[in-house]
Amino acid sequence: MNLPAFAYENYMIISEMPVKSVEVQNQDIVKAKPLYTIDNEKKIIIVTPQNAGKTKINIDLYVNKAILDIDISENSTKIKPQKGFNYF
């Protein structure tokens, strides 16, 4: 199951574990960056769609890595959910 949002709306992904780094395979399609909070835990990733297409977001969580598939069309943005993340 994919989690849809309207096209080109930002997603906020919250990780259960601190995020060391985030890398997008194709930044022409989407941009993603970790967000520091007041407690400095760095568990939030802001995803900003740029253009229609499919790409992957590689997330380094210190102890392991995760890959999120993202599909942006002119009508919706979809991220395939993975255990350990909440999506808003």
mmCIF file of N, CA and C in Angstrom:
data_model
loop_
_atom_site.group_PDB
_atom_site.id
_atom_site.type_symbol
_atom_site.label_atom_id
_atom_site.label_comp_id
_atom_site.label_asym_id
_atom_site.label_seq_id
_atom_site.Cartn_x
_atom_site.Cartn_y
_atom_site.Cartn_z
ATOM 1 N N MET A 1 0.840 -1.181 0.000
ATOM 2 C CA MET A 1 0.000 0.000 0.000
ATOM 3 C C MET A 1 0.884 1.244 0.000
ATOM 4 N N ASN A 2 0.576 2.189 -0.849
ATOM 5 C CA ASN A 2 1.280 3.463 -0.887
ATOM 6 C C ASN A 2 0.470 4.518 -0.165
ATOM 7 N N LEU A 3 1.146 5.470 0.419
ATOM 8 C CA LEU A 3 0.474 6.564 1.107
ATOM 9 C C LEU A 3 0.426 7.769 0.185
ATOM 10 N N PRO A 4 -0.770 8.155 -0.303
ATOM 11 C CA PRO A 4 -0.840 9.271 -1.243
ATOM 12 C C PRO A 4 -0.998 10.620 -0.551
ATOM 13 N N ALA A 5 -0.511 11.657 -1.200
ATOM 14 C CA ALA A 5 -0.767 13.050 -0.838
ATOM 15 C C ALA A 5 -1.045 13.751 -2.152
ATOM 16 N N PHE A 6 -1.632 14.931 -2.104
ATOM 17 C CA PHE A 6 -1.831 15.667 -3.349
ATOM 18 C C PHE A 6 -0.479 15.943 -3.980
ATOM 19 N N ALA A 7 -0.472 16.087 -5.279
ATOM 20 C CA ALA A 7 0.785 16.308 -5.999
ATOM 21 C C ALA A 7 1.516 17.523 -5.464
ATOM 22 N N TYR A 8 2.808 17.378 -5.305
ATOM 23 C CA TYR A 8 3.728 18.452 -4.939
ATOM 24 C C TYR A 8 3.497 19.035 -3.544
ATOM 25 N N GLU A 9 2.807 18.320 -2.679
ATOM 26 C CA GLU A 9 2.730 18.719 -1.275
ATOM 27 C C GLU A 9 3.906 18.093 -0.537
ATOM 28 N N ASN A 10 4.422 18.810 0.437
ATOM 29 C CA ASN A 10 5.528 18.279 1.233
ATOM 30 C C ASN A 10 5.058 17.115 2.094
ATOM 31 N N TYR A 11 5.944 16.180 2.291
ATOM 32 C CA TYR A 11 5.747 15.074 3.223
ATOM 33 C C TYR A 11 6.660 15.309 4.417
ATOM 34 N N MET A 12 6.227 14.869 5.581
ATOM 35 C CA MET A 12 7.088 14.833 6.748
ATOM 36 C C MET A 12 7.171 13.364 7.162
ATOM 37 N N ILE A 13 8.384 12.848 7.177
ATOM 38 C CA ILE A 13 8.609 11.463 7.581
ATOM 39 C C ILE A 13 9.293 11.496 8.940
ATOM 40 N N ILE A 14 8.732 10.773 9.896
ATOM 41 C CA ILE A 14 9.318 10.714 11.228
ATOM 42 C C ILE A 14 9.848 9.302 11.462
ATOM 43 N N SER A 15 11.128 9.226 11.740
ATOM 44 C CA SER A 15 11.801 7.957 11.971
ATOM 45 C C SER A 15 11.749 7.604 13.456
ATOM 46 N N GLU A 16 11.672 6.316 13.740
ATOM 47 C CA GLU A 16 11.739 5.861 15.133
ATOM 48 C C GLU A 16 13.160 5.971 15.673
ATOM 49 N N MET A 17 14.149 6.065 14.767
ATOM 50 C CA MET A 17 15.557 6.142 15.164
ATOM 51 C C MET A 17 16.166 7.423 14.599
ATOM 52 N N PRO A 18 17.215 7.950 15.219
ATOM 53 C CA PRO A 18 17.879 9.147 14.682
ATOM 54 C C PRO A 18 18.418 8.911 13.268
ATOM 55 N N VAL A 19 18.337 9.953 12.458
ATOM 56 C CA VAL A 19 18.773 9.899 11.067
ATOM 57 C C VAL A 19 20.171 10.491 10.949
ATOM 58 N N LYS A 20 21.101 9.717 10.418
ATOM 59 C CA LYS A 20 22.464 10.202 10.216
ATOM 60 C C LYS A 20 22.554 11.031 8.937
ATOM 61 N N SER A 21 21.980 10.505 7.845
ATOM 62 C CA SER A 21 22.012 11.235 6.576
ATOM 63 C C SER A 21 20.876 10.765 5.674
ATOM 64 N N VAL A 22 20.569 11.622 4.684
ATOM 65 C CA VAL A 22 19.528 11.334 3.703
ATOM 66 C C VAL A 22 20.092 11.651 2.322
ATOM 67 N N GLU A 23 19.888 10.742 1.378
ATOM 68 C CA GLU A 23 20.345 10.958 0.008
ATOM 69 C C GLU A 23 19.231 10.553 -0.952
ATOM 70 N N VAL A 24 18.929 11.426 -1.898
ATOM 71 C CA VAL A 24 17.926 11.144 -2.914
ATOM 72 C C VAL A 24 18.640 10.731 -4.197
ATOM 73 N N GLN A 25 18.186 9.655 -4.818
ATOM 74 C CA GLN A 25 18.842 9.186 -6.035
ATOM 75 C C GLN A 25 18.686 10.171 -7.187
ATOM 76 N N ASN A 26 17.536 10.848 -7.284
ATOM 77 C CA ASN A 26 17.326 11.822 -8.355
ATOM 78 C C ASN A 26 16.707 13.089 -7.765
ATOM 79 N N GLN A 27 17.529 14.102 -7.507
ATOM 80 C CA GLN A 27 17.044 15.333 -6.887
ATOM 81 C C GLN A 27 16.242 16.209 -7.839
ATOM 82 N N ASP A 28 16.191 15.863 -9.121
ATOM 83 C CA ASP A 28 15.309 16.578 -10.040
ATOM 84 C C ASP A 28 13.855 16.201 -9.786
ATOM 85 N N ILE A 29 13.625 15.040 -9.156
ATOM 86 C CA ILE A 29 12.273 14.566 -8.868
ATOM 87 C C ILE A 29 11.844 14.956 -7.459
ATOM 88 N N VAL A 30 12.723 14.811 -6.490
ATOM 89 C CA VAL A 30 12.367 15.119 -5.097
ATOM 90 C C VAL A 30 13.607 15.567 -4.336
ATOM 91 N N LYS A 31 13.394 16.409 -3.347
ATOM 92 C CA LYS A 31 14.462 16.799 -2.423
ATOM 93 C C LYS A 31 14.047 16.345 -1.028
ATOM 94 N N ALA A 32 15.026 15.922 -0.229
ATOM 95 C CA ALA A 32 14.747 15.464 1.132
ATOM 96 C C ALA A 32 15.882 15.915 2.031
ATOM 97 N N LYS A 33 15.527 16.356 3.244
ATOM 98 C CA LYS A 33 16.558 16.776 4.188
ATOM 99 C C LYS A 33 16.107 16.501 5.618
ATOM 100 N N PRO A 34 17.039 16.087 6.468
ATOM 101 C CA PRO A 34 16.723 15.905 7.881
ATOM 102 C C PRO A 34 16.479 17.260 8.528
ATOM 103 N N LEU A 35 15.632 17.278 9.519
ATOM 104 C CA LEU A 35 15.282 18.511 10.211
ATOM 105 C C LEU A 35 15.673 18.381 11.680
ATOM 106 N N TYR A 36 16.443 19.348 12.159
ATOM 107 C CA TYR A 36 16.791 19.367 13.578
ATOM 108 C C TYR A 36 15.643 19.966 14.376
ATOM 109 N N THR A 37 15.322 19.344 15.508
ATOM 110 C CA THR A 37 14.292 19.857 16.400
ATOM 111 C C THR A 37 14.954 20.438 17.645
ATOM 112 N N ILE A 38 14.164 20.975 18.526
ATOM 113 C CA ILE A 38 14.686 21.593 19.747
ATOM 114 C C ILE A 38 15.533 20.603 20.543
ATOM 115 N N ASP A 39 15.082 19.350 20.624
ATOM 116 C CA ASP A 39 15.843 18.342 21.375
ATOM 117 C C ASP A 39 17.000 17.762 20.557
ATOM 118 N N ASN A 40 17.150 18.220 19.290
ATOM 119 C CA ASN A 40 18.285 17.884 18.437
ATOM 120 C C ASN A 40 18.372 16.390 18.106
ATOM 121 N N GLU A 41 17.237 15.686 18.091
ATOM 122 C CA GLU A 41 17.261 14.247 17.819
ATOM 123 C C GLU A 41 17.390 13.894 16.341
ATOM 124 N N LYS A 42 17.031 14.796 15.449
ATOM 125 C CA LYS A 42 17.156 14.584 14.007
ATOM 126 C C LYS A 42 16.425 13.315 13.560
ATOM 127 N N LYS A 43 15.145 13.216 13.900
ATOM 128 C CA LYS A 43 14.329 12.078 13.495
ATOM 129 C C LYS A 43 13.334 12.436 12.390
ATOM 130 N N ILE A 44 13.263 13.704 11.986
ATOM 131 C CA ILE A 44 12.285 14.164 11.005
ATOM 132 C C ILE A 44 12.980 14.430 9.672
ATOM 133 N N ILE A 45 12.337 13.967 8.595
ATOM 134 C CA ILE A 45 12.827 14.210 7.240
ATOM 135 C C ILE A 45 11.722 14.956 6.490
ATOM 136 N N ILE A 46 12.077 16.081 5.873
ATOM 137 C CA ILE A 46 11.137 16.830 5.044
ATOM 138 C C ILE A 46 11.380 16.449 3.586
ATOM 139 N N VAL A 47 10.324 16.016 2.910
ATOM 140 C CA VAL A 47 10.402 15.600 1.515
ATOM 141 C C VAL A 47 9.630 16.611 0.679
ATOM 142 N N THR A 48 10.302 17.196 -0.320
ATOM 143 C CA THR A 48 9.693 18.212 -1.174
ATOM 144 C C THR A 48 9.722 17.743 -2.631
ATOM 145 N N PRO A 49 8.555 17.374 -3.188
ATOM 146 C CA PRO A 49 8.498 16.962 -4.591
ATOM 147 C C PRO A 49 8.869 18.112 -5.522
ATOM 148 N N GLN A 50 9.573 17.787 -6.610
ATOM 149 C CA GLN A 50 10.005 18.779 -7.596
ATOM 150 C C GLN A 50 9.351 18.566 -8.952
ATOM 151 N N ASN A 51 9.342 17.323 -9.424
ATOM 152 C CA ASN A 51 8.816 16.971 -10.744
ATOM 153 C C ASN A 51 8.224 15.572 -10.695
ATOM 154 N N ALA A 52 7.400 15.246 -11.687
ATOM 155 C CA ALA A 52 6.828 13.908 -11.787
ATOM 156 C C ALA A 52 7.936 12.897 -12.086
ATOM 157 N N GLY A 53 7.802 11.708 -11.508
ATOM 158 C CA GLY A 53 8.764 10.636 -11.750
ATOM 159 C C GLY A 53 8.879 9.716 -10.557
ATOM 160 N N LYS A 54 9.761 8.732 -10.673
ATOM 161 C CA LYS A 54 10.006 7.773 -9.593
ATOM 162 C C LYS A 54 11.464 7.867 -9.179
ATOM 163 N N THR A 55 11.715 7.764 -7.880
ATOM 164 C CA THR A 55 13.072 7.751 -7.365
ATOM 165 C C THR A 55 13.078 7.045 -6.017
ATOM 166 N N LYS A 56 14.227 7.025 -5.375
ATOM 167 C CA LYS A 56 14.384 6.401 -4.058
ATOM 168 C C LYS A 56 15.076 7.381 -3.118
ATOM 169 N N ILE A 57 14.708 7.285 -1.844
ATOM 170 C CA ILE A 57 15.362 8.066 -0.796
ATOM 171 C C ILE A 57 16.139 7.076 0.066
ATOM 172 N N ASN A 58 17.452 7.242 0.135
ATOM 173 C CA ASN A 58 18.320 6.387 0.950
ATOM 174 C C ASN A 58 18.526 7.072 2.303
ATOM 175 N N ILE A 59 18.214 6.366 3.371
ATOM 176 C CA ILE A 59 18.306 6.928 4.710
ATOM 177 C C ILE A 59 19.280 6.109 5.543
ATOM 178 N N ASP A 60 20.288 6.776 6.101
ATOM 179 C CA ASP A 60 21.254 6.138 6.993
ATOM 180 C C ASP A 60 20.799 6.413 8.425
ATOM 181 N N LEU A 61 20.501 5.348 9.155
ATOM 182 C CA LEU A 61 19.986 5.451 10.523
ATOM 183 C C LEU A 61 21.031 5.034 11.563
ATOM 184 N N TYR A 62 22.284 5.262 11.300
ATOM 185 C CA TYR A 62 23.398 4.875 12.161
ATOM 186 C C TYR A 62 23.542 3.355 12.234
ATOM 187 N N VAL A 63 22.562 2.646 12.780
ATOM 188 C CA VAL A 63 22.684 1.196 12.965
ATOM 189 C C VAL A 63 22.240 0.392 11.748
ATOM 190 N N ASN A 64 21.438 0.991 10.865
ATOM 191 C CA ASN A 64 21.031 0.325 9.631
ATOM 192 C C ASN A 64 20.658 1.367 8.586
ATOM 193 N N LYS A 65 20.241 0.901 7.433
ATOM 194 C CA LYS A 65 19.863 1.791 6.338
ATOM 195 C C LYS A 65 18.468 1.429 5.864
ATOM 196 N N ALA A 66 17.767 2.414 5.302
ATOM 197 C CA ALA A 66 16.434 2.189 4.746
ATOM 198 C C ALA A 66 16.369 2.851 3.380
ATOM 199 N N ILE A 67 15.562 2.269 2.503
ATOM 200 C CA ILE A 67 15.332 2.848 1.184
ATOM 201 C C ILE A 67 13.829 3.004 1.016
ATOM 202 N N LEU A 68 13.399 4.241 0.744
ATOM 203 C CA LEU A 68 11.985 4.529 0.527
ATOM 204 C C LEU A 68 11.751 4.791 -0.953
ATOM 205 N N ASP A 69 10.784 4.080 -1.553
ATOM 206 C CA ASP A 69 10.403 4.312 -2.941
ATOM 207 C C ASP A 69 9.394 5.447 -2.977
ATOM 208 N N ILE A 70 9.586 6.399 -3.899
ATOM 209 C CA ILE A 70 8.679 7.532 -4.024
ATOM 210 C C ILE A 70 8.265 7.672 -5.478
ATOM 211 N N ASP A 71 6.968 7.930 -5.685
ATOM 212 C CA ASP A 71 6.397 8.064 -7.023
ATOM 213 C C ASP A 71 5.572 9.349 -7.054
ATOM 214 N N ILE A 72 5.967 10.278 -7.919
ATOM 215 C CA ILE A 72 5.265 11.553 -8.024
ATOM 216 C C ILE A 72 4.626 11.630 -9.410
ATOM 217 N N SER A 73 3.310 11.875 -9.411
ATOM 218 C CA SER A 73 2.600 12.099 -10.670
ATOM 219 C C SER A 73 2.035 13.512 -10.621
ATOM 220 N N GLU A 74 1.360 13.911 -11.666
ATOM 221 C CA GLU A 74 0.800 15.261 -11.654
ATOM 222 C C GLU A 74 -0.361 15.384 -10.671
ATOM 223 N N ASN A 75 -0.902 14.254 -10.191
ATOM 224 C CA ASN A 75 -2.037 14.283 -9.266
ATOM 225 C C ASN A 75 -1.709 13.880 -7.835
ATOM 226 N N SER A 76 -0.619 13.151 -7.620
ATOM 227 C CA SER A 76 -0.345 12.672 -6.265
ATOM 228 C C SER A 76 1.138 12.390 -6.052
ATOM 229 N N THR A 77 1.506 12.348 -4.787
ATOM 230 C CA THR A 77 2.833 11.930 -4.353
ATOM 231 C C THR A 77 2.629 10.698 -3.484
ATOM 232 N N LYS A 78 3.322 9.606 -3.800
ATOM 233 C CA LYS A 78 3.161 8.364 -3.046
ATOM 234 C C LYS A 78 4.519 7.874 -2.566
ATOM 235 N N ILE A 79 4.559 7.506 -1.290
ATOM 236 C CA ILE A 79 5.750 6.886 -0.713
ATOM 237 C C ILE A 79 5.337 5.516 -0.195
ATOM 238 N N LYS A 80 6.068 4.491 -0.612
ATOM 239 C CA LYS A 80 5.769 3.140 -0.137
ATOM 240 C C LYS A 80 6.175 3.051 1.335
ATOM 241 N N PRO A 81 5.223 2.785 2.240
ATOM 242 C CA PRO A 81 5.537 2.769 3.677
ATOM 243 C C PRO A 81 6.506 1.660 4.073
ATOM 244 N N GLN A 82 7.289 1.959 5.085
ATOM 245 C CA GLN A 82 8.209 0.982 5.663
ATOM 246 C C GLN A 82 8.093 1.029 7.171
ATOM 247 N N LYS A 83 8.305 -0.108 7.787
ATOM 248 C CA LYS A 83 8.296 -0.200 9.250
ATOM 249 C C LYS A 83 9.396 0.701 9.825
ATOM 250 N N GLY A 84 9.060 1.408 10.905
ATOM 251 C CA GLY A 84 10.026 2.283 11.548
ATOM 252 C C GLY A 84 9.863 3.745 11.182
ATOM 253 N N PHE A 85 8.894 4.031 10.293
ATOM 254 C CA PHE A 85 8.650 5.402 9.866
ATOM 255 C C PHE A 85 7.165 5.739 9.939
ATOM 256 N N ASN A 86 6.854 6.974 10.286
ATOM 257 C CA ASN A 86 5.489 7.502 10.231
ATOM 258 C C ASN A 86 5.483 8.623 9.208
ATOM 259 N N TYR A 87 4.369 8.757 8.486
ATOM 260 C CA TYR A 87 4.290 9.675 7.363
ATOM 261 C C TYR A 87 3.164 10.686 7.572
ATOM 262 N N PHE A 88 3.465 11.956 7.322
ATOM 263 C CA PHE A 88 2.451 13.026 7.452
ATOM 264 C C PHE A 88 2.533 13.954 6.271
#
